[in-house]
Short mmCIF file of C-alpha atoms in Angstrom, two decimals:
data_model
loop_
_atom_site.label_atom_id
_atom_site.label_comp_id
_atom_site.label_asym_id
_atom_site.label_seq_id
_atom_site.Cartn_x
_atom_site.Cartn_y
_atom_site.Cartn_z
CA MET B 189 -54.44 87.10 114.11
CA SER B 190 -57.79 85.16 113.89
CA GLY B 191 -56.55 81.88 115.29
CA ASP B 192 -53.39 79.77 116.31
CA THR B 193 -54.03 76.01 116.33
CA ASN B 194 -52.17 72.76 116.22
CA GLY B 195 -52.87 70.31 113.53
CA GLN B 196 -53.56 66.62 114.54
CA ARG B 197 -50.60 65.07 116.25
CA SER B 198 -48.65 62.41 114.19
CA GLY B 199 -46.52 59.83 115.79
CA ILE B 200 -43.71 60.42 113.15
CA PHE B 201 -43.24 64.10 114.56
CA SER B 202 -42.16 65.26 117.83
CA LYS B 203 -44.70 68.12 117.57
CA ALA B 204 -47.77 68.57 115.49
CA PRO B 205 -47.70 71.22 112.72
CA ARG B 206 -48.71 74.77 113.94
CA ILE B 207 -51.34 76.75 112.12
CA THR B 208 -52.39 80.43 112.29
CA GLU B 209 -54.89 82.22 110.16
CA LEU B 210 -54.00 85.96 109.75
CA ASP B 211 -56.89 88.49 109.84
CA ASN B 212 -57.36 88.66 106.11
CA GLY B 213 -57.28 84.77 105.37
CA VAL B 214 -53.61 83.97 104.80
CA THR B 215 -52.64 80.75 106.54
CA VAL B 216 -49.37 80.29 108.19
CA ILE B 217 -48.29 76.54 108.94
CA SER B 218 -45.04 75.28 110.08
CA ASP B 219 -43.54 71.92 111.04
CA ALA B 220 -40.34 72.34 113.37
CA MET B 221 -37.98 69.47 112.50
CA GLU B 222 -35.66 69.90 115.40
CA HIS B 223 -32.71 67.88 114.02
CA LEU B 224 -32.10 70.27 111.09
CA ALA B 225 -30.00 73.43 111.04
CA THR B 226 -31.80 74.64 107.80
CA ALA B 227 -35.28 75.69 106.90
CA SER B 228 -37.43 75.46 103.70
CA LEU B 229 -40.07 78.08 103.52
CA GLY B 230 -42.27 79.50 101.05
CA ILE B 231 -45.56 81.08 99.74
CA TRP B 232 -48.09 78.95 98.03
CA ALA B 233 -51.11 80.35 96.01
CA GLY B 234 -53.81 78.17 94.83
CA VAL B 235 -53.58 79.80 91.45
CA GLY B 236 -52.39 78.11 88.25
CA ALA B 237 -52.79 77.70 84.50
CA ARG B 238 -56.42 76.58 84.97
CA ASP B 239 -57.23 79.96 86.44
CA GLU B 240 -56.45 81.74 83.27
CA GLN B 241 -59.09 83.14 80.91
CA ALA B 242 -58.81 82.51 77.13
CA ASP B 243 -56.75 85.68 76.58
CA GLU B 244 -54.37 84.95 79.50
CA HIS B 245 -52.68 81.68 78.40
CA GLY B 246 -49.54 81.59 80.09
CA ILE B 247 -49.80 84.54 82.31
CA SER B 248 -49.49 82.52 85.60
CA HIS B 249 -46.12 81.26 84.54
CA LEU B 250 -44.88 84.76 83.42
CA LEU B 251 -45.95 86.19 86.67
CA GLU B 252 -43.91 83.48 88.56
CA HIS B 253 -40.86 84.29 86.38
CA MET B 254 -41.49 88.12 86.98
CA ALA B 255 -41.30 87.64 90.82
CA PHE B 256 -37.53 87.62 90.94
CA LYS B 257 -37.17 90.67 88.60
CA GLY B 258 -37.35 93.35 91.24
CA THR B 259 -39.81 95.01 93.76
CA ARG B 260 -40.31 98.62 94.97
CA ARG B 261 -37.55 98.10 97.58
CA ARG B 262 -35.22 95.62 95.67
CA SER B 263 -33.72 95.18 92.35
CA ALA B 264 -33.49 91.71 90.65
CA ARG B 265 -29.78 91.64 91.69
CA ASP B 266 -30.67 92.63 95.23
CA ILE B 267 -33.08 89.55 95.61
CA ALA B 268 -30.42 87.10 94.38
CA GLU B 269 -27.61 88.67 96.36
CA GLU B 270 -29.42 88.97 99.83
CA ILE B 271 -30.53 85.26 99.72
CA GLU B 272 -27.17 83.93 98.42
CA ALA B 273 -25.18 86.02 100.92
CA VAL B 274 -26.56 83.95 103.67
CA GLY B 275 -25.81 80.76 101.59
CA GLY B 276 -29.55 80.16 100.72
CA ASP B 277 -31.36 79.61 97.56
CA ILE B 278 -34.64 80.63 96.01
CA ASN B 279 -36.96 79.38 93.44
CA ALA B 280 -40.53 79.17 92.13
CA ALA B 281 -42.68 76.85 90.15
CA THR B 282 -46.08 76.95 88.37
CA SER B 283 -48.46 74.12 87.86
CA VAL B 284 -52.02 73.52 86.79
CA GLU B 285 -53.52 74.72 90.00
CA HIS B 286 -50.72 76.11 92.25
CA THR B 287 -47.89 78.57 92.05
CA SER B 288 -45.09 78.39 94.77
CA TYR B 289 -42.41 80.85 95.69
CA ASN B 290 -39.65 79.02 97.93
CA ALA B 291 -36.43 79.57 99.73
CA ARG B 292 -33.96 77.46 101.53
CA VAL B 293 -31.83 79.06 104.35
CA LEU B 294 -30.38 78.60 107.66
CA GLY B 295 -32.79 78.80 110.56
CA GLU B 296 -31.55 82.05 111.74
CA ASP B 297 -32.18 83.57 108.38
CA VAL B 298 -36.01 82.67 107.93
CA PRO B 299 -37.17 86.16 108.50
CA LEU B 300 -34.88 87.56 105.73
CA ALA B 301 -35.93 84.90 103.49
CA LEU B 302 -39.79 85.50 104.28
CA ASP B 303 -39.11 89.02 103.94
CA VAL B 304 -37.86 88.69 100.44
CA LEU B 305 -40.54 86.21 99.40
CA ALA B 306 -43.31 88.41 100.62
CA ASP B 307 -41.84 91.50 99.12
CA ILE B 308 -41.95 89.98 95.49
CA LEU B 309 -45.56 89.18 95.83
CA ALA B 310 -46.74 92.25 97.75
CA GLU B 311 -44.70 95.03 95.94
CA PRO B 312 -43.41 93.51 92.53
CA ALA B 313 -42.07 96.18 90.29
CA PHE B 314 -43.04 94.68 86.97
CA ASP B 315 -40.32 96.93 85.23
CA ALA B 316 -41.12 97.25 81.54
CA GLU B 317 -37.30 96.19 80.44
CA GLU B 318 -37.34 93.27 82.80
CA LEU B 319 -40.69 92.31 81.52
CA GLU B 320 -39.54 92.41 77.83
CA ARG B 321 -36.41 90.42 78.51
CA GLU B 322 -38.60 87.83 80.44
CA HIS B 323 -40.88 87.65 77.54
CA ASN B 324 -37.76 86.35 75.34
CA VAL B 325 -36.62 84.07 78.00
CA ILE B 326 -40.11 82.27 78.22
CA VAL B 327 -40.30 82.26 74.28
CA GLN B 328 -37.00 80.45 74.32
CA GLU B 329 -38.40 78.14 77.08
CA ILE B 330 -41.26 77.32 74.77
CA GLY B 331 -38.95 76.50 71.80
CA ALA B 332 -36.95 74.12 74.08
CA ALA B 333 -40.14 72.39 75.12
CA LEU B 334 -41.11 72.05 71.51
CA ASP B 335 -37.69 70.53 70.49
CA THR B 336 -38.11 68.02 73.53
CA PRO B 337 -40.52 65.25 72.26
CA ASP B 338 -40.74 63.34 75.59
CA ASP B 339 -42.02 66.68 77.12
CA LEU B 340 -44.07 67.94 74.11
CA VAL B 341 -46.11 64.55 74.03
CA PHE B 342 -47.37 65.16 77.67
CA ASP B 343 -48.66 68.72 76.72
CA LEU B 344 -50.50 67.18 73.77
CA PHE B 345 -51.84 64.41 76.00
CA GLN B 346 -53.23 67.18 78.53
CA GLU B 347 -54.76 69.06 75.73
CA ARG B 348 -56.33 66.23 73.94
CA ALA B 349 -57.84 65.00 77.32
CA PHE B 350 -59.42 68.33 78.03
CA PRO B 351 -59.66 70.16 74.74
CA GLY B 352 -60.54 73.77 74.58
CA GLN B 353 -60.35 74.20 78.39
CA PRO B 354 -57.91 76.09 80.65
CA ILE B 355 -56.90 72.83 82.42
CA GLY B 356 -55.94 71.44 79.01
CA ARG B 357 -53.66 74.30 78.04
CA SER B 358 -49.90 74.18 78.35
CA ILE B 359 -48.68 76.16 81.39
CA LEU B 360 -46.10 78.05 79.17
CA GLY B 361 -48.38 79.66 76.92
CA THR B 362 -47.51 80.47 73.20
CA PRO B 363 -45.05 83.12 72.01
CA GLY B 364 -47.90 85.57 70.85
CA SER B 365 -49.83 85.25 74.18
CA VAL B 366 -46.67 85.81 76.41
CA ARG B 367 -45.55 88.81 74.45
CA SER B 368 -48.88 90.29 74.94
CA PHE B 369 -48.81 90.60 78.55
CA ASP B 370 -47.79 94.05 80.13
CA ALA B 371 -47.53 95.19 83.57
CA ALA B 372 -51.16 96.26 83.81
CA ARG B 373 -52.28 92.86 82.77
CA LEU B 374 -50.15 91.28 85.31
CA ARG B 375 -51.37 93.30 88.08
CA THR B 376 -55.04 92.77 86.98
CA TYR B 377 -54.51 88.96 86.83
CA MET B 378 -52.65 88.99 90.38
CA GLY B 379 -55.31 91.21 91.99
CA ARG B 380 -58.16 88.83 90.75
CA THR B 381 -56.39 85.52 91.68
CA TYR B 382 -53.95 86.09 94.40
CA ARG B 383 -56.51 86.20 97.26
CA PRO B 384 -55.51 85.56 100.94
CA ALA B 385 -58.09 82.65 101.38
CA ARG B 386 -56.00 80.81 98.75
CA MET B 387 -52.57 81.61 100.22
CA ILE B 388 -50.35 79.57 102.45
CA VAL B 389 -47.23 80.53 104.14
CA ALA B 390 -45.53 77.15 104.92
CA GLY B 391 -42.14 76.31 106.67
CA ALA B 392 -40.39 73.26 107.83
CA GLY B 393 -37.14 72.57 109.47
CA ALA B 394 -35.40 74.92 111.72
CA VAL B 395 -38.55 77.37 111.82
CA GLU B 396 -40.00 79.23 114.75
CA HIS B 397 -43.79 79.61 114.17
CA GLU B 398 -44.11 82.98 115.79
CA ARG B 399 -41.37 84.55 113.59
CA LEU B 400 -43.20 83.17 110.41
CA VAL B 401 -46.48 84.61 111.57
CA GLU B 402 -45.05 88.11 112.64
CA GLU B 403 -43.34 88.56 109.07
CA ALA B 404 -46.39 87.17 107.22
CA ALA B 405 -48.55 89.54 109.06
CA LYS B 406 -46.33 92.52 108.54
CA ARG B 407 -45.60 91.71 104.70
CA LEU B 408 -48.94 90.05 103.34
CA GLY B 409 -51.38 91.82 105.62
CA GLY B 410 -52.14 94.24 102.56
CA PHE B 411 -53.65 91.52 100.29
CA ALA B 412 -57.44 92.30 100.48
CA ALA B 413 -59.51 89.57 102.23
CA GLY B 414 -61.66 87.25 99.89
CA ASP B 415 -61.21 84.24 97.51
CA LYS B 416 -60.40 84.05 93.98
CA PRO B 417 -63.13 83.13 91.23
CA GLU B 418 -63.57 79.32 90.79
CA PRO B 419 -61.85 78.10 87.67
CA VAL B 420 -63.81 76.44 84.82
CA PRO B 421 -64.60 72.80 85.64
CA GLY B 422 -62.55 70.14 83.98
CA ARG B 423 -64.52 68.16 81.39
CA TYR B 424 -62.66 64.94 80.20
CA GLN B 425 -63.39 64.22 76.58
CA GLY B 426 -60.32 62.12 75.27
CA GLY B 427 -59.49 61.41 71.68
CA THR B 428 -56.42 61.03 69.46
CA GLU B 429 -53.66 63.50 68.66
CA ILE B 430 -50.74 62.38 66.41
CA GLY B 431 -47.84 64.94 65.90
CA GLY B 432 -45.50 64.68 62.89
CA GLY B 433 -43.36 66.93 60.81
CA ARG B 434 -40.14 65.86 62.32
CA GLU B 435 -37.59 63.07 62.35
CA LEU B 436 -37.31 61.29 65.60
CA GLU B 437 -35.20 58.22 66.67
CA GLN B 438 -38.12 57.12 68.84
CA ALA B 439 -41.81 57.30 69.03
CA HIS B 440 -43.12 58.75 72.21
CA LEU B 441 -46.68 57.86 73.03
CA LEU B 442 -49.13 58.10 76.00
CA ILE B 443 -52.35 56.13 76.60
CA GLY B 444 -54.73 57.58 79.02
CA LEU B 445 -58.06 57.55 80.70
CA GLU B 446 -60.18 59.91 83.00
CA GLY B 447 -58.97 59.54 86.60
CA LEU B 448 -60.30 60.87 89.88
CA SER B 449 -60.18 63.98 91.81
CA TYR B 450 -57.66 63.92 94.67
CA LYS B 451 -60.77 64.39 96.87
CA ASP B 452 -62.47 61.25 95.58
CA PRO B 453 -62.60 58.45 98.38
CA GLY B 454 -61.36 56.03 95.60
CA ILE B 455 -58.18 57.92 95.14
CA HIS B 456 -56.08 55.31 97.07
CA ALA B 457 -57.29 52.30 95.48
CA LEU B 458 -56.69 53.93 92.11
CA GLN B 459 -53.20 54.86 93.11
CA VAL B 460 -52.56 51.18 94.18
CA PHE B 461 -53.87 49.93 90.80
CA CYS B 462 -51.62 52.41 89.00
CA ASN B 463 -48.47 51.28 91.06
CA VAL B 464 -49.41 47.53 90.12
CA LEU B 465 -49.75 48.32 86.58
CA GLY B 466 -46.61 50.54 85.98
CA GLY B 467 -45.20 51.88 89.35
CA GLY B 468 -41.59 50.42 89.25
CA MET B 469 -39.32 47.68 88.06
CA SER B 470 -41.56 45.00 89.54
CA SER B 471 -44.77 46.29 87.77
CA ARG B 472 -46.57 44.46 85.23
CA LEU B 473 -45.69 46.80 82.42
CA PHE B 474 -42.01 47.01 83.15
CA GLN B 475 -41.74 43.33 83.26
CA GLU B 476 -43.75 42.49 80.25
CA VAL B 477 -42.93 45.38 77.97
CA ARG B 478 -39.22 45.91 78.82
CA GLU B 479 -37.93 42.79 80.52
CA ALA B 480 -40.01 39.97 78.59
CA ARG B 481 -40.12 41.78 75.20
CA GLY B 482 -37.48 44.42 75.16
CA LEU B 483 -39.87 46.92 73.58
CA CYS B 484 -38.85 49.92 75.17
CA TYR B 485 -36.29 51.63 77.59
CA ALA B 486 -38.95 53.57 79.83
CA VAL B 487 -42.51 52.65 80.55
CA TYR B 488 -44.59 53.63 83.42
CA ALA B 489 -47.99 54.43 84.55
CA PHE B 490 -49.22 57.68 86.47
CA HIS B 491 -52.20 59.40 87.61
CA TRP B 492 -52.59 63.32 88.04
CA GLY B 493 -55.29 64.35 90.57
CA TYR B 494 -56.92 67.83 90.45
CA ALA B 495 -59.61 69.37 92.49
CA ASP B 496 -62.56 68.07 90.31
CA THR B 497 -61.06 65.59 87.99
CA GLY B 498 -58.09 63.60 87.16
CA LEU B 499 -55.94 61.80 84.47
CA PHE B 500 -54.55 58.49 84.21
CA GLY B 501 -51.79 57.72 81.71
CA VAL B 502 -49.09 55.10 80.59
CA TYR B 503 -46.02 56.59 78.86
CA ALA B 504 -43.52 54.83 76.65
CA GLY B 505 -40.78 55.48 74.07
CA THR B 506 -40.03 52.96 71.53
CA ASP B 507 -38.75 52.31 67.91
CA GLY B 508 -41.29 53.03 65.39
CA GLY B 509 -41.39 49.32 64.12
CA ASP B 510 -42.47 48.18 67.75
CA VAL B 511 -45.28 50.79 68.37
CA GLY B 512 -48.14 48.40 67.45
CA GLU B 513 -46.91 45.64 69.46
CA LEU B 514 -46.16 47.90 72.65
CA VAL B 515 -49.67 49.37 72.50
CA ASP B 516 -51.15 45.96 72.11
CA VAL B 517 -49.20 44.86 75.18
CA VAL B 518 -50.02 48.07 77.32
CA VAL B 519 -53.90 47.69 76.51
CA ASP B 520 -53.76 43.91 77.50
CA GLN B 521 -51.79 44.48 80.65
CA ILE B 522 -54.33 47.31 81.76
CA ALA B 523 -57.23 44.70 81.34
CA ALA B 524 -55.15 41.95 82.84
CA SER B 525 -54.38 43.93 85.94
CA VAL B 526 -58.00 44.41 86.64
CA GLU B 527 -58.75 40.61 86.67
CA GLU B 528 -55.41 39.00 87.60
CA MET B 529 -53.91 41.30 90.22
CA THR B 530 -52.45 39.31 93.14
CA GLU B 531 -52.19 39.88 96.83
CA PRO B 532 -48.32 40.08 96.63
CA GLU B 533 -48.65 42.84 94.03
CA LEU B 534 -51.12 44.49 96.20
CA ALA B 535 -48.85 44.49 99.11
CA ARG B 536 -45.72 45.68 96.89
CA SER B 537 -47.91 48.62 95.69
CA LYS B 538 -48.98 49.64 99.29
CA ALA B 539 -45.33 49.45 100.29
CA GLN B 540 -44.28 51.81 97.45
CA ALA B 541 -46.96 54.30 98.61
CA LYS B 542 -46.02 54.27 102.28
CA VAL B 543 -42.29 54.88 101.34
CA GLY B 544 -43.32 57.96 99.10
CA LEU B 545 -45.12 59.26 101.94
CA LEU B 546 -42.20 58.85 104.39
CA ALA B 547 -39.77 60.26 101.91
CA ALA B 548 -41.54 63.70 102.46
CA LEU B 549 -40.50 63.60 105.98
CA GLU B 550 -36.81 63.32 105.31
CA SER B 551 -36.49 66.68 103.33
CA SER B 552 -37.69 70.01 104.76
CA GLY B 553 -38.55 71.24 101.22
CA ALA B 554 -40.80 68.33 100.64
CA ARG B 555 -42.48 68.57 103.91
CA ALA B 556 -43.32 72.23 103.58
CA ASP B 557 -44.58 71.60 100.13
CA GLN B 558 -46.69 68.64 101.38
CA LEU B 559 -48.04 70.88 104.15
CA ALA B 560 -49.01 73.70 101.85
CA ARG B 561 -50.67 71.58 99.15
CA GLN B 562 -52.79 69.57 102.00
CA MET B 563 -53.91 73.06 103.23
CA LEU B 564 -54.99 74.15 99.91
CA ALA B 565 -56.60 70.97 99.04
CA PHE B 566 -58.38 69.84 102.28
CA GLY B 567 -58.03 72.88 104.49
CA ARG B 568 -56.00 71.00 107.11
CA PRO B 569 -52.65 69.14 107.44
CA ILE B 570 -53.43 65.30 106.91
CA PRO B 571 -51.64 63.13 109.38
CA LEU B 572 -49.46 60.46 107.99
CA GLU B 573 -51.35 57.76 110.07
CA GLU B 574 -54.49 58.86 108.29
CA ILE B 575 -53.11 58.46 104.82
CA VAL B 576 -51.29 55.21 105.55
CA SER B 577 -54.57 53.72 107.20
CA LYS B 578 -56.42 54.49 104.06
CA VAL B 579 -53.84 52.82 101.81
CA GLU B 580 -53.74 49.84 104.18
CA ALA B 581 -57.43 49.60 103.98
CA VAL B 582 -57.39 49.03 100.12
CA THR B 583 -58.45 45.44 99.37
CA LEU B 584 -57.63 43.44 96.17
CA GLU B 585 -61.29 43.78 95.16
CA ASP B 586 -60.94 47.66 95.92
CA ALA B 587 -57.94 47.99 93.47
CA ARG B 588 -59.57 45.83 90.84
CA ALA B 589 -62.62 47.95 91.09
CA ALA B 590 -60.67 51.02 90.58
CA GLY B 591 -59.26 49.52 87.46
CA ARG B 592 -62.55 48.36 86.16
CA ALA B 593 -64.07 51.94 86.78
CA LEU B 594 -61.17 53.49 85.05
CA ILE B 595 -61.68 51.41 81.73
CA ALA B 596 -65.43 52.11 82.07
CA GLY B 597 -64.78 55.88 82.35
CA GLY B 598 -65.03 56.75 78.64
CA ARG B 599 -62.99 57.14 75.57
CA PRO B 600 -59.33 56.82 75.81
CA THR B 601 -56.75 59.68 75.07
CA PHE B 602 -53.99 58.68 72.66
CA THR B 603 -51.15 61.09 71.95
CA ALA B 604 -47.85 60.24 70.23
CA LEU B 605 -45.03 61.84 68.43
CA GLY B 606 -43.14 59.89 65.64
CA PRO B 607 -43.65 57.89 62.26
CA GLY B 608 -47.33 58.55 61.31
CA LYS B 609 -48.61 55.30 59.91
CA PRO B 610 -47.53 52.98 62.73
CA LEU B 611 -48.89 55.52 65.16
CA GLU B 612 -52.14 55.60 63.41
CA SER B 613 -52.47 51.95 63.72
CA ALA B 614 -51.45 52.09 67.37
CA ALA B 615 -54.14 54.58 68.08
CA ARG B 616 -56.82 52.09 66.71
CA ILE B 617 -55.48 49.37 69.18
CA ALA B 618 -55.71 51.98 72.06
CA GLU B 619 -59.35 52.38 71.27
CA ARG B 620 -59.78 48.89 72.60
CA LEU B 621 -59.87 50.43 75.98
CA SER B 622 -63.32 51.87 75.21
CA VAL B 623 -66.39 50.34 76.86
CA GLY B 624 -69.83 50.34 75.33
#
């Protein structure tokens, strides 16, 4: 092993997270939560949809699906039965920048769970019949997404914000791209992107660090040292995309602007601004759009941070006849939040942020995920006190300035599904967010 260190101590934990880097660059991090009898653990790879080349659209997600379809030592049924025989569960997920393979078991069964997780990455079988079946499963998943407008509108939103770029493509891929991938393509992609320097083994709960390290070294030591190629940088462009061709009870719409990377020093001020605008029932959007005017059931603001860019947005679903008024109010509230935000609103937003951080400490799964993502993003676990201090340091003027910078960032993104003419008018209203 190349090193065993402790992360910076946090007053919330009885012990600091322990960190060991294996000889080939894989990092093992654990947080023993001594009041728990179960453990959550997994392997996170800093690989996602934005690492795909043009002819690889959807391959990251397919690879994640194939993880549970058998290895050289285990069949797909063996994988499920071994984990469930000890009362555990196993899952995986793909995002724009990460893929994770996770399990939750009793503490005594951590070695078994990590052996299974490592096995599916180190020695996947990629059986041809299993692969063909999974092609069909994902094509059905794509169809389900296309039939779900409040999901589809988010895919349109990402694509319109970052057109013609890997970061803007849907994670699922297309039926044609998914069916084009065979075992050789999967192995080539995995060999290029699943590199130890961007792989994290993380555990929280009833975990013993030494056992995690021992199993990780044994099962993941064969991955060749080195890092993966850097993804294509994200270039926000914005614009309008209105989808039609279907009868919907509601119009689903998103209004967005270029955000910040999670590495940007202004990220906490922007998140505070986002919460004031649309982060809960006391937010400006909820109170004005839903409570005062009754224009929708759901309305909220969000921000997605990536390694080199970000995306801010407001989602709402409403009746076609109310679209114009709703977008008008949203645009006005974004501008009003910049100039009229109050100290009580600032305090509520900060409290929301702190509760969100603390919630991760109440779940071993959330804690393991938090540690792995912090290691991938920053190369170290971030003590809770450090994050809280940065949130607390945000002043009223900081939050207002974050909103001003957001509005000044460029052309807005507007995507919607529903009746065409009202949405076209709403898109013109959304353009009022443009500056200059």
